[in-house]
PDB file of C-alpha atoms in Angstrom:
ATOM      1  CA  UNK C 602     -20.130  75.267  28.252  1.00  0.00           C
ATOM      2  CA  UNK C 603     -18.464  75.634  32.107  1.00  0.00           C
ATOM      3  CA  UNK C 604     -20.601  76.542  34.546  1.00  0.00           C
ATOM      4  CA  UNK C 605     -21.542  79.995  35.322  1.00  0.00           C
ATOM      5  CA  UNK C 606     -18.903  81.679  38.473  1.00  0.00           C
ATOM      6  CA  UNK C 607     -19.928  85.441  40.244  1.00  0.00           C
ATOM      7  CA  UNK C 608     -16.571  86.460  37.917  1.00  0.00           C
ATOM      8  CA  UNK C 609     -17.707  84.138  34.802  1.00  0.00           C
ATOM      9  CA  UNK C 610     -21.690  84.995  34.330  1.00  0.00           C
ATOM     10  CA  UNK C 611     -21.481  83.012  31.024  1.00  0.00           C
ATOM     11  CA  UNK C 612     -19.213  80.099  31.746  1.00  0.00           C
ATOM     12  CA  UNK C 613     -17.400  80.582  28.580  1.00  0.00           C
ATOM     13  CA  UNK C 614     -14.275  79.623  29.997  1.00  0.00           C
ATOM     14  CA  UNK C 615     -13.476  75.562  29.474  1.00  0.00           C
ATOM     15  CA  UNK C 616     -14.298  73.060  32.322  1.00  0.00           C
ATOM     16  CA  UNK C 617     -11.274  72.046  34.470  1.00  0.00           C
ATOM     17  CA  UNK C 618      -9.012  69.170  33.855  1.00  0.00           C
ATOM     18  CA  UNK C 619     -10.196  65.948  36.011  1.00  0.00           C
ATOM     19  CA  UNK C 620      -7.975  64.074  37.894  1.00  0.00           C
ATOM     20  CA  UNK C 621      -6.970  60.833  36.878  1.00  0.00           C
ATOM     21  CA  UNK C 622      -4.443  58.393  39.456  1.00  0.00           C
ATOM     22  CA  UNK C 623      -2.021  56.762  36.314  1.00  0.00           C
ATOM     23  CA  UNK C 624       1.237  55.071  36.673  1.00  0.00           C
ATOM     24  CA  UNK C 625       3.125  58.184  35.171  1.00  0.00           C
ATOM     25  CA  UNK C 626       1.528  60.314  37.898  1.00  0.00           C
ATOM     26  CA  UNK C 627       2.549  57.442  40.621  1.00  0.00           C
ATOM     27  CA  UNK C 628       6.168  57.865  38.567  1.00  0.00           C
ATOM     28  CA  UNK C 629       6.085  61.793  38.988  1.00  0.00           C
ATOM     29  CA  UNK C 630       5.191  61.310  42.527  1.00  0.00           C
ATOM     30  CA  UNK C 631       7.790  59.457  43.948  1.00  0.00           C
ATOM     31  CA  UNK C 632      10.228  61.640  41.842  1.00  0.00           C
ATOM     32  CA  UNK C 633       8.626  64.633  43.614  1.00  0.00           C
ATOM     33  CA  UNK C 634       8.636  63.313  47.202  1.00  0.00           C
ATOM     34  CA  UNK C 635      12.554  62.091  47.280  1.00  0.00           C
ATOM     35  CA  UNK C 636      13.037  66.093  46.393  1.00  0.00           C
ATOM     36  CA  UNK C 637      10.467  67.023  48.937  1.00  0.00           C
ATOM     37  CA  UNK C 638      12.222  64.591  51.807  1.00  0.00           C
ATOM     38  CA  UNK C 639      15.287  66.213  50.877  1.00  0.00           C
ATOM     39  CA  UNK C 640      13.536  69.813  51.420  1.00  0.00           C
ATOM     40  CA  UNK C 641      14.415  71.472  48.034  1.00  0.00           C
ATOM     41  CA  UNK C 642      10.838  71.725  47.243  1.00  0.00           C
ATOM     42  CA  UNK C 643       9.471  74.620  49.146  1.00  0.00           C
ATOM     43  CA  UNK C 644       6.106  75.063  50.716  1.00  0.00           C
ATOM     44  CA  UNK C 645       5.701  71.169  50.160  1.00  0.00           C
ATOM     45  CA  UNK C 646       5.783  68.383  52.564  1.00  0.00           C
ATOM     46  CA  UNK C 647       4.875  64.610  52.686  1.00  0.00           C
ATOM     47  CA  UNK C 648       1.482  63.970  54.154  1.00  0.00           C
ATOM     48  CA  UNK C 649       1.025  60.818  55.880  1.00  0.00           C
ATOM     49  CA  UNK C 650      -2.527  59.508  56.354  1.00  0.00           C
ATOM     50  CA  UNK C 651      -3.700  56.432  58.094  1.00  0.00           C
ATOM     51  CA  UNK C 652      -5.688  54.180  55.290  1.00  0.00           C
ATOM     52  CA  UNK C 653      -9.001  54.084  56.179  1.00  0.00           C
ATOM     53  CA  UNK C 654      -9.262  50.453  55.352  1.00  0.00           C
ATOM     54  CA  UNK C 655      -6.261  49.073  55.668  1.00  0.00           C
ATOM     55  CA  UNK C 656      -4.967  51.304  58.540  1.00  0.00           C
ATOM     56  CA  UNK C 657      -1.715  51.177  57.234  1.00  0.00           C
ATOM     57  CA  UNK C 658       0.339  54.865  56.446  1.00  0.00           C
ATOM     58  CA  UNK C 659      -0.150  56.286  53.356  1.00  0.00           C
ATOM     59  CA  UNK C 660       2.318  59.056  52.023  1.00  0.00           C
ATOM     60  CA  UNK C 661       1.202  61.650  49.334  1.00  0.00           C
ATOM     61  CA  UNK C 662       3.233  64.916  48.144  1.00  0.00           C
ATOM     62  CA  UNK C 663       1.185  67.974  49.526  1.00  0.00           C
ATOM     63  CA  UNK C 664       1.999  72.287  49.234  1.00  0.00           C
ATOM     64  CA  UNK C 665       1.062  73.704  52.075  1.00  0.00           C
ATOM     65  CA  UNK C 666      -0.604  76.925  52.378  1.00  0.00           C
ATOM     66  CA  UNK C 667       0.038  79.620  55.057  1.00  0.00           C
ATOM     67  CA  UNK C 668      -2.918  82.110  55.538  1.00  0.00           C
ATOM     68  CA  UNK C 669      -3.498  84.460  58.570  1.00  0.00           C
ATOM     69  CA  UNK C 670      -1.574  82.786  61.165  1.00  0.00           C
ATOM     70  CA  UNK C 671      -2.277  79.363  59.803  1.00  0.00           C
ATOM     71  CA  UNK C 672      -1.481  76.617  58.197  1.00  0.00           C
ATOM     72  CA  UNK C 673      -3.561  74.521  55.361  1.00  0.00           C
ATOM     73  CA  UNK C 674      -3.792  71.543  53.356  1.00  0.00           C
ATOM     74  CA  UNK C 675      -5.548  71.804  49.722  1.00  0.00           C
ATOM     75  CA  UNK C 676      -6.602  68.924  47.295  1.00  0.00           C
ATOM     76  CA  UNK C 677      -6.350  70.162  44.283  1.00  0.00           C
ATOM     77  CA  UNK C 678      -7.418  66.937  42.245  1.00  0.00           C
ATOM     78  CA  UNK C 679     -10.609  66.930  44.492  1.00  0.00           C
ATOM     79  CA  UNK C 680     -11.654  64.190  47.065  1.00  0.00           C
ATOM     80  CA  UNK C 681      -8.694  61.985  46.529  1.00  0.00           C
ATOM     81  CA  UNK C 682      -7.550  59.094  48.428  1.00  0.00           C
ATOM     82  CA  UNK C 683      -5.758  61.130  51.164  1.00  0.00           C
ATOM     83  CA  UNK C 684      -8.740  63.357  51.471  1.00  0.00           C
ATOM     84  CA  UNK C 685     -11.003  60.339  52.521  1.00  0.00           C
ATOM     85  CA  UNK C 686      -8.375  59.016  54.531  1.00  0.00           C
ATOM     86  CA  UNK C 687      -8.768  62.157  56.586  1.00  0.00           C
ATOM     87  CA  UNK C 688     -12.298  62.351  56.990  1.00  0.00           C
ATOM     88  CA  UNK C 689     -12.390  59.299  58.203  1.00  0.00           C
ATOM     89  CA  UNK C 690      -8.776  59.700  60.748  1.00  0.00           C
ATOM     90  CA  UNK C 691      -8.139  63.343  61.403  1.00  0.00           C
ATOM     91  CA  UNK C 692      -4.331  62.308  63.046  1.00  0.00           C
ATOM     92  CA  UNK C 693      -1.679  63.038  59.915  1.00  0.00           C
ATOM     93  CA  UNK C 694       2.106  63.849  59.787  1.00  0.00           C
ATOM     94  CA  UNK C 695       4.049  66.304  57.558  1.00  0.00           C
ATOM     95  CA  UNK C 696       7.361  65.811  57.367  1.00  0.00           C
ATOM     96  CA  UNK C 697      10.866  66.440  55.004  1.00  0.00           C
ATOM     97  CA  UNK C 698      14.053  67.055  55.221  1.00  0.00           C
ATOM     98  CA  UNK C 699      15.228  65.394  59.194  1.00  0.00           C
ATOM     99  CA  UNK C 700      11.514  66.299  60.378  1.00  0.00           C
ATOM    100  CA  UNK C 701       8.330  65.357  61.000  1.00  0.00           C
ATOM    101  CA  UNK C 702       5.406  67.265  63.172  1.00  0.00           C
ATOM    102  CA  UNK C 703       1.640  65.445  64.009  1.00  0.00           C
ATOM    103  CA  UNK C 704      -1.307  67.637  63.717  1.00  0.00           C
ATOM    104  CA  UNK C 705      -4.865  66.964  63.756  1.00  0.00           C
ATOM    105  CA  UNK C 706      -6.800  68.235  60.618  1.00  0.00           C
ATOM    106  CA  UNK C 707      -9.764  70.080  60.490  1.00  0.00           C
ATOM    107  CA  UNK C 708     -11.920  70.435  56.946  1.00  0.00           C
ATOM    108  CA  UNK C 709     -12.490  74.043  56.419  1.00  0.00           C
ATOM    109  CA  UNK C 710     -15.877  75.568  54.982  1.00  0.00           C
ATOM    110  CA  UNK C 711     -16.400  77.459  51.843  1.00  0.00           C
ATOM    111  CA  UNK C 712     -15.702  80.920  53.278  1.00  0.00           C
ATOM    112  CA  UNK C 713     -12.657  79.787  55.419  1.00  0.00           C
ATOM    113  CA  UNK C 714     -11.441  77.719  51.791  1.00  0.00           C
ATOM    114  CA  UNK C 715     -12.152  80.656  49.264  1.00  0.00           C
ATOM    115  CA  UNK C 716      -9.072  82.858  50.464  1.00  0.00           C
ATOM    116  CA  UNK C 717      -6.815  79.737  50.864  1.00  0.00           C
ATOM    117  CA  UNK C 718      -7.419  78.376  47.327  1.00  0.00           C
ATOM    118  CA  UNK C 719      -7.035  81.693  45.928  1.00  0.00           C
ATOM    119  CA  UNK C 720      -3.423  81.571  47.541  1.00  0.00           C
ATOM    120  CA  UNK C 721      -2.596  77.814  46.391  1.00  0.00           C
ATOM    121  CA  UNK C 722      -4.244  78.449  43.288  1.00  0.00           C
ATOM    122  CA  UNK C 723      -1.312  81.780  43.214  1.00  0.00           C
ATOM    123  CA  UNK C 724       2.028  79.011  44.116  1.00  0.00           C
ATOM    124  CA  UNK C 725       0.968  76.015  42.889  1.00  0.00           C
ATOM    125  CA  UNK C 726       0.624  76.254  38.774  1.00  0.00           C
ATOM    126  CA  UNK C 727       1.157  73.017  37.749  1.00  0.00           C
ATOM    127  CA  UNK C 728      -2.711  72.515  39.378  1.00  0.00           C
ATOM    128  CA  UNK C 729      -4.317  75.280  37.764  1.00  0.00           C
ATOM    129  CA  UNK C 730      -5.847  73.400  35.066  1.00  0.00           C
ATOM    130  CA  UNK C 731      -7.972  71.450  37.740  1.00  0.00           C
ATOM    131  CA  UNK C 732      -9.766  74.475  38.715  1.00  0.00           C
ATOM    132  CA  UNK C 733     -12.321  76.802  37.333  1.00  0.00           C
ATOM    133  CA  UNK C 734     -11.216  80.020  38.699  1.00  0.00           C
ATOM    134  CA  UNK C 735      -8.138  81.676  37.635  1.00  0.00           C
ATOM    135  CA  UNK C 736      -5.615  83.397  39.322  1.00  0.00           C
ATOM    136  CA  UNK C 737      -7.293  86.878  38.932  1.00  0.00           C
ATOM    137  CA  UNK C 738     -10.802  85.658  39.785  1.00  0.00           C
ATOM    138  CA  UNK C 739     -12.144  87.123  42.752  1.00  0.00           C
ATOM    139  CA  UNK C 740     -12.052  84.742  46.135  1.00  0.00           C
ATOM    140  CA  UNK C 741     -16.650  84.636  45.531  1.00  0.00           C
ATOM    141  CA  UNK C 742     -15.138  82.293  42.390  1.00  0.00           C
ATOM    142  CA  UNK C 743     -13.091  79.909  44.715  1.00  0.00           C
ATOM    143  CA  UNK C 744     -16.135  80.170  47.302  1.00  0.00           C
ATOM    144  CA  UNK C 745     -17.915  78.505  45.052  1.00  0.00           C
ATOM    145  CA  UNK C 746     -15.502  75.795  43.972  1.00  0.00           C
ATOM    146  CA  UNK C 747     -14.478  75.002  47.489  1.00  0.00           C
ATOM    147  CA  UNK C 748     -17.174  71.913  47.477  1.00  0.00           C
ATOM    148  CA  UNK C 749     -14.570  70.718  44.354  1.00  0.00           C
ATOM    149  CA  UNK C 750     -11.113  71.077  46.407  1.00  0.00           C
ATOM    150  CA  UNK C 751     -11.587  70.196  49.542  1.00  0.00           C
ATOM    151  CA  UNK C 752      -9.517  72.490  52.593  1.00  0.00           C
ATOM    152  CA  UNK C 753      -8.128  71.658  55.846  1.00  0.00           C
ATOM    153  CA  UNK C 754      -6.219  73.702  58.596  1.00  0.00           C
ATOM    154  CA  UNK C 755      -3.482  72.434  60.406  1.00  0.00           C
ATOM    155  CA  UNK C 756      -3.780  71.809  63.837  1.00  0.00           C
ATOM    156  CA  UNK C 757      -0.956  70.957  65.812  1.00  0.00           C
ATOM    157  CA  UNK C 758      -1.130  67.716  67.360  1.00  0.00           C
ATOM    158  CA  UNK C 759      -0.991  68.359  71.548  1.00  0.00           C
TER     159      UNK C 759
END
Protein backbone atom coordinates (compact mmCIF):
# COMPACT_ATOMS: atom_id res chain seq x y z
CA UNK A 1 0.00 0.00 0.00
CA UNK A 2 1.53 3.86 -0.70
CA UNK A 3 2.02 5.77 2.03
CA UNK A 4 -0.57 7.79 3.66
CA UNK A 5 -0.56 11.94 2.07
CA UNK A 6 -2.92 14.91 4.05
CA UNK A 7 -5.07 14.33 0.47
CA UNK A 8 -4.55 10.32 0.51
CA UNK A 9 -5.40 9.25 4.38
CA UNK A 10 -5.32 5.60 3.14
CA UNK A 11 -2.50 5.45 0.65
CA UNK A 12 -4.54 3.50 -1.71
CA UNK A 13 -3.11 5.08 -4.56
CA UNK A 14 0.13 2.95 -6.09
CA UNK A 15 3.74 3.96 -5.08
CA UNK A 16 5.59 6.10 -7.68
CA UNK A 17 7.71 4.84 -10.46
CA UNK A 18 11.61 4.83 -9.36
CA UNK A 19 14.10 6.13 -11.39
CA UNK A 20 16.38 4.03 -13.09
CA UNK A 21 19.69 5.73 -15.35
CA UNK A 22 19.48 2.97 -18.63
CA UNK A 23 21.02 3.36 -21.96
CA UNK A 24 17.51 4.06 -23.61
CA UNK A 25 17.06 6.92 -21.14
CA UNK A 26 20.87 8.14 -21.98
CA UNK A 27 19.37 7.59 -25.85
CA UNK A 28 16.17 9.76 -25.05
CA UNK A 29 18.36 12.27 -23.49
CA UNK A 30 20.59 13.29 -25.98
CA UNK A 31 17.58 13.20 -28.44
CA UNK A 32 15.90 15.66 -26.03
CA UNK A 33 18.82 18.07 -25.47
CA UNK A 34 19.80 18.61 -29.42
CA UNK A 35 15.87 19.87 -29.44
CA UNK A 36 16.40 21.76 -26.26
CA UNK A 37 19.87 23.50 -27.71
CA UNK A 38 17.90 24.31 -30.61
CA UNK A 39 15.10 25.98 -28.23
CA UNK A 40 11.96 24.14 -29.55
CA UNK A 41 11.46 22.64 -26.24
CA UNK A 42 9.93 25.23 -24.04
CA UNK A 43 10.43 25.85 -20.39
CA UNK A 44 13.55 23.45 -20.75
CA UNK A 45 17.16 24.19 -20.74
CA UNK A 46 20.53 22.28 -20.45
CA UNK A 47 21.92 22.31 -16.96
CA UNK A 48 25.52 22.16 -16.65
CA UNK A 49 27.01 20.99 -13.33
CA UNK A 50 30.58 20.70 -12.32
CA UNK A 51 31.21 16.75 -11.37
CA UNK A 52 31.84 16.57 -8.00
CA UNK A 53 34.60 14.10 -8.51
CA UNK A 54 35.86 14.52 -11.55
CA UNK A 55 35.30 18.33 -11.82
CA UNK A 56 34.66 18.05 -15.25
CA UNK A 57 31.00 19.66 -16.81
CA UNK A 58 28.25 17.60 -16.79
CA UNK A 59 25.11 18.43 -19.02
CA UNK A 60 21.56 17.09 -18.11
CA UNK A 61 18.07 18.16 -19.81
CA UNK A 62 16.16 20.21 -17.05
CA UNK A 63 12.24 22.20 -17.20
CA UNK A 64 12.44 25.01 -15.46
CA UNK A 65 9.85 26.32 -13.27
CA UNK A 66 8.81 30.01 -12.88
CA UNK A 67 6.98 30.79 -9.53
CA UNK A 68 6.45 34.29 -7.93
CA UNK A 69 9.13 36.20 -9.49
CA UNK A 70 11.45 33.27 -9.65
CA UNK A 71 13.02 30.84 -11.21
CA UNK A 72 13.51 26.91 -10.16
CA UNK A 73 15.11 23.77 -10.85
CA UNK A 74 13.15 20.36 -9.91
CA UNK A 75 14.48 16.69 -9.88
CA UNK A 76 11.91 14.80 -10.59
CA UNK A 77 13.74 11.29 -10.52
CA UNK A 78 14.96 12.32 -6.95
CA UNK A 79 18.65 12.92 -5.83
CA UNK A 80 20.20 12.23 -9.14
CA UNK A 81 23.61 12.78 -10.29
CA UNK A 82 23.14 16.52 -11.10
CA UNK A 83 21.45 17.02 -7.80
CA UNK A 84 24.67 15.88 -5.88
CA UNK A 85 26.72 17.66 -8.18
CA UNK A 86 25.02 20.75 -6.85
CA UNK A 87 25.17 20.24 -3.33
CA UNK A 88 28.42 19.80 -3.47
CA UNK A 89 29.21 23.10 -6.33
CA UNK A 90 26.35 25.53 -6.22
CA UNK A 91 27.94 27.45 -9.69
CA UNK A 92 25.67 25.87 -12.81
CA UNK A 93 24.78 27.16 -16.35
CA UNK A 94 21.49 26.96 -18.32
CA UNK A 95 21.71 27.45 -21.63
CA UNK A 96 19.89 26.70 -25.42
CA UNK A 97 19.36 28.02 -28.34
CA UNK A 98 22.73 30.91 -28.87
CA UNK A 99 22.64 31.33 -24.89
CA UNK A 100 23.87 30.56 -21.84
CA UNK A 101 23.38 32.49 -18.25
CA UNK A 102 25.50 31.33 -14.73
CA UNK A 103 23.54 31.33 -11.60
CA UNK A 104 24.26 30.09 -8.28
CA UNK A 105 21.67 27.52 -6.90
CA UNK A 106 20.10 27.49 -3.78
CA UNK A 107 18.11 24.09 -2.42
CA UNK A 108 14.73 25.18 -1.41
CA UNK A 109 12.81 23.78 1.78
CA UNK A 110 9.63 21.88 1.90
CA UNK A 111 7.31 24.90 2.10
CA UNK A 112 9.25 26.99 -0.55
CA UNK A 113 9.22 23.29 -2.84
CA UNK A 114 5.44 22.35 -2.24
CA UNK A 115 4.02 25.22 -4.59
CA UNK A 116 6.86 24.70 -7.17
CA UNK A 117 6.31 20.92 -7.58
CA UNK A 118 2.73 21.40 -7.73
CA UNK A 119 3.51 23.67 -10.87
CA UNK A 120 6.18 21.17 -12.52
CA UNK A 121 4.15 18.41 -11.51
CA UNK A 122 1.13 20.70 -13.81
CA UNK A 123 3.87 21.05 -17.28
CA UNK A 124 5.90 18.33 -17.00
CA UNK A 125 3.67 14.89 -17.53
CA UNK A 126 5.96 12.65 -18.78
CA UNK A 127 7.33 12.75 -14.78
CA UNK A 128 4.18 12.26 -13.15
CA UNK A 129 4.53 8.69 -12.56
CA UNK A 130 7.61 9.46 -10.24
CA UNK A 131 5.52 11.22 -7.82
CA UNK A 132 2.90 10.46 -5.29
CA UNK A 133 0.74 13.41 -5.54
CA UNK A 134 -1.32 14.12 -8.48
CA UNK A 135 -2.06 17.02 -10.26
CA UNK A 136 -5.23 17.87 -8.18
CA UNK A 137 -3.63 17.08 -4.81
CA UNK A 138 -3.40 19.90 -2.63
CA UNK A 139 0.34 21.66 -2.36
CA UNK A 140 0.28 19.87 1.91
CA UNK A 141 0.72 16.53 -0.60
CA UNK A 142 3.87 17.92 -2.44
CA UNK A 143 5.02 19.40 1.09
CA UNK A 144 5.41 16.25 2.05
CA UNK A 145 7.16 14.72 -0.94
CA UNK A 146 9.55 17.58 -1.29
CA UNK A 147 12.32 15.40 0.81
CA UNK A 148 11.73 12.91 -2.57
CA UNK A 149 12.32 15.74 -5.39
CA UNK A 150 14.65 17.83 -4.39
CA UNK A 151 14.10 22.03 -5.35
CA UNK A 152 16.38 24.75 -6.11
CA UNK A 153 15.90 28.54 -7.02
CA UNK A 154 17.81 30.20 -9.47
CA UNK A 155 20.06 32.72 -8.53
CA UNK A 156 21.68 34.74 -10.96
CA UNK A 157 25.27 34.48 -10.97
CA UNK A 158 26.77 38.34 -10.09
Amino acid sequence: MAEATPSNPGGTSGPPRRFRQSRGRRVGDAVISVFIRAGLVPGSYLLTTRGRKTGRPRTNPVTVVEHEGKRWLVAPYGVVSWVHNVRADPRVTLGRLFGRRAYTVREATAQEAGPVLKLYVAVAAPTRPYFRATRDSPVADFVAEAEHHPVFELVPAG
